[in-house]
Coordinates of N, CA and C in Angstrom, one line a residue:
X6 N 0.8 -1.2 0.0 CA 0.0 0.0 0.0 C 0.9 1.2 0.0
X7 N 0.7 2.1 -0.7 CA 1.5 3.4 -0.7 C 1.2 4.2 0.5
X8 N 0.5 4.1 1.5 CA 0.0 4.7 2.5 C -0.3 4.2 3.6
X9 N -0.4 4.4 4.8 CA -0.7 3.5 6.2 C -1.4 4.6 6.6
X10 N -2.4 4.3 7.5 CA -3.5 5.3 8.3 C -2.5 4.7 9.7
X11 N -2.2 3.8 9.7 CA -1.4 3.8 11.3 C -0.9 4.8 12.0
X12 N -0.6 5.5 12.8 CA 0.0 6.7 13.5 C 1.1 6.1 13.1
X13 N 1.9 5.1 13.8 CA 3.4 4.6 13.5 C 3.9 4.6 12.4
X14 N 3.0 4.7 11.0 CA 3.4 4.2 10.0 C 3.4 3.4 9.2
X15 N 3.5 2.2 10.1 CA 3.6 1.0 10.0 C 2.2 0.1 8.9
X16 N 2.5 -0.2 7.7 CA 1.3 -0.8 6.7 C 0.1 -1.5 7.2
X17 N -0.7 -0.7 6.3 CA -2.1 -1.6 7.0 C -2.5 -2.4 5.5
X18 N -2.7 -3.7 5.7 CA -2.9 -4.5 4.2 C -4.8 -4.8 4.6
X19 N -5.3 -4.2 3.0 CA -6.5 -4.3 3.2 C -6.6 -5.7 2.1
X20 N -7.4 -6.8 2.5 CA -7.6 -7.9 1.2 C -8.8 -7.3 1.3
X21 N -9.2 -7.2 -0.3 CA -10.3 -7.2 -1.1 C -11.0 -8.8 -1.3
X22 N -12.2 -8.6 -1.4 CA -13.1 -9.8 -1.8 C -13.3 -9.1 -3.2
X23 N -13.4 -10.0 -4.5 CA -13.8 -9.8 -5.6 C -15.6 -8.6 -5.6
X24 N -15.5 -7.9 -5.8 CA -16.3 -7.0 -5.9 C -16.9 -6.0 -5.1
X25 N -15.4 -6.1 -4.5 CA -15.4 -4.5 -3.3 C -14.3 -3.4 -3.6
X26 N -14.5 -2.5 -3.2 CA -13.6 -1.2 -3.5 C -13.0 -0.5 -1.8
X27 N -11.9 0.1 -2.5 CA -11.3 0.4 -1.6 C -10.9 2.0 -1.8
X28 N -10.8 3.1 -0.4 CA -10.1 4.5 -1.1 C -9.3 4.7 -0.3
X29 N -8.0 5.3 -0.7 CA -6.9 5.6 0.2 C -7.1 6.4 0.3
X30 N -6.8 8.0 0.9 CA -6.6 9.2 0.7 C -5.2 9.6 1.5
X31 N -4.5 10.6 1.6 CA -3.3 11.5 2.6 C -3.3 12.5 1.6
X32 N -2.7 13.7 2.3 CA -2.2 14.2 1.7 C -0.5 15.1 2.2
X33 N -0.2 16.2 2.0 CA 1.4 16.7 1.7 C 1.5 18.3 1.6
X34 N 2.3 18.9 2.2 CA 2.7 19.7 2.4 C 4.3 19.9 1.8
X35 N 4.4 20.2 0.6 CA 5.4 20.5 -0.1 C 6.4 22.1 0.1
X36 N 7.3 22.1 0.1 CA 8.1 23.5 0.2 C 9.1 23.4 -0.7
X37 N 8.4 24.6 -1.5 CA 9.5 24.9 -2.8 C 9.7 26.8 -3.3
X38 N 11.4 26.6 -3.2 CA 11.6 28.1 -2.8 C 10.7 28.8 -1.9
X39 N 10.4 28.8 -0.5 CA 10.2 29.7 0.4 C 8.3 29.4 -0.2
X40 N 7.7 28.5 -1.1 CA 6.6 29.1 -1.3 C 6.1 27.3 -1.0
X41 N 4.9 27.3 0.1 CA 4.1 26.0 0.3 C 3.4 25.5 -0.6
X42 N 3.8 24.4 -1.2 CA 2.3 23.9 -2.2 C 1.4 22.6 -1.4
X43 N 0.5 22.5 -1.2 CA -0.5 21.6 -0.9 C -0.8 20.3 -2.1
X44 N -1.0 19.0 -1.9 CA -1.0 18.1 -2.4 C -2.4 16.7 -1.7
X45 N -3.1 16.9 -2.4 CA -4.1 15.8 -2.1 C -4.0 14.9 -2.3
X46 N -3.9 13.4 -2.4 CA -4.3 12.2 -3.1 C -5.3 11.7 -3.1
X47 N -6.1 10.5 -4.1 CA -6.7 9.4 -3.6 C -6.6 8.5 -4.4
X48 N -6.6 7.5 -4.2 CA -6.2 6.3 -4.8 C -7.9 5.8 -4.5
X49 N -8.3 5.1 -5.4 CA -10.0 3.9 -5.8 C -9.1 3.1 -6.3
X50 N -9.0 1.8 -5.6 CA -9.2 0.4 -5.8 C -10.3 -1.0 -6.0
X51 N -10.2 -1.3 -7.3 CA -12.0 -2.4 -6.8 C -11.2 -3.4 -7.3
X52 N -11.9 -4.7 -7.3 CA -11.1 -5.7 -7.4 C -12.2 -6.3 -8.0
X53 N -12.0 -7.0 -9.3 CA -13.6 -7.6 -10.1 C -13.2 -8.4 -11.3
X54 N -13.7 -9.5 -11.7 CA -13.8 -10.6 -12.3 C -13.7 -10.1 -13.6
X55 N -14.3 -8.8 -14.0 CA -14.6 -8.7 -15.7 C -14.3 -6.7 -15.7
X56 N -14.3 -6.5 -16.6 CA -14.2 -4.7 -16.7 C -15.5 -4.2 -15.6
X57 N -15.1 -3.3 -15.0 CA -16.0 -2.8 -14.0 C -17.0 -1.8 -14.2
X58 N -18.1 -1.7 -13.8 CA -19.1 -0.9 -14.2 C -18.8 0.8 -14.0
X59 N -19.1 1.5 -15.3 CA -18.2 3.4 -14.8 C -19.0 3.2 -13.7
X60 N -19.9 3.3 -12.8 CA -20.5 3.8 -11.6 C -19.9 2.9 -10.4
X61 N -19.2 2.7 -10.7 CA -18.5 1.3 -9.7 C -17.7 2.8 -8.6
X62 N -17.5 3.6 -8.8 CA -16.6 4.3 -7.4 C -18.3 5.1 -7.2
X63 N -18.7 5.9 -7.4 CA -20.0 6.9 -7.4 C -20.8 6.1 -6.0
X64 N -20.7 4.6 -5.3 CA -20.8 4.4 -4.0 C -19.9 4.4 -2.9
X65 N -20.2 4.7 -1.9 CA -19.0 4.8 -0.5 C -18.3 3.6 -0.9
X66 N -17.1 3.2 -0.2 CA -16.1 2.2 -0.8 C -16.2 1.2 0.2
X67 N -16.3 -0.1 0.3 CA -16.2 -1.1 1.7 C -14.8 -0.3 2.6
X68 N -14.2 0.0 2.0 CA -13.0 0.0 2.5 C -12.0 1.6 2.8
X69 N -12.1 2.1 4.0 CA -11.5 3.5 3.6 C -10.2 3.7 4.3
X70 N -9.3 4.3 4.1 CA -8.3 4.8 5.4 C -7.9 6.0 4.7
X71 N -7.7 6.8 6.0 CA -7.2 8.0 5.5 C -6.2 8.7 6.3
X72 N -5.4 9.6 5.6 CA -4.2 10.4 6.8 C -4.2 11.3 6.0
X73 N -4.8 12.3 6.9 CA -5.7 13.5 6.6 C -4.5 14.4 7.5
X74 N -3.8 15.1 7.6 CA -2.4 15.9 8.7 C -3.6 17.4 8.2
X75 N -3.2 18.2 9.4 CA -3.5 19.2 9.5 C -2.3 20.4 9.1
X76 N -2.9 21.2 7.8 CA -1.5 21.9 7.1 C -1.5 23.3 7.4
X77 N -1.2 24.2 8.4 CA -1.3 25.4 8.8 C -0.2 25.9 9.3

């Protein structure tokens, strides 16, 4: 996983069952020349037997974690 919601860090492995989705989100606080840029991610993962339906993310995900840091 590119990401761990753990405080420590330390990887959280999510298994999927064949027709569940998952969302990662974090985001970043970048510093370039004296000037802060902000950086969001999210990663949608589904896991499915045949090409997925477009409306396949458009419901909440079985699966979420997030590391959300507060940037001020």
């Amino acid at each position: 996983m590119p990401y761990s919601s753990n405080p420590l860090g330390q990887s959280k492995i999510t298994e999927l069952q064949p027709g569940e989705t998952a969302k990662y989100e974090w985001n970043e606080r970048i510093v370039l020349e004296h000037t802060w840029r902000y950086k969001h991610t999210i990663l949608n993962v589904a896991l499915t037997s045949r090409p997925p339906d477009t409306r396949l993310f458009y419901k909440q995900p079985d699966h979420h974690e997030s590391k959300l840091v507060q940037m001020y």
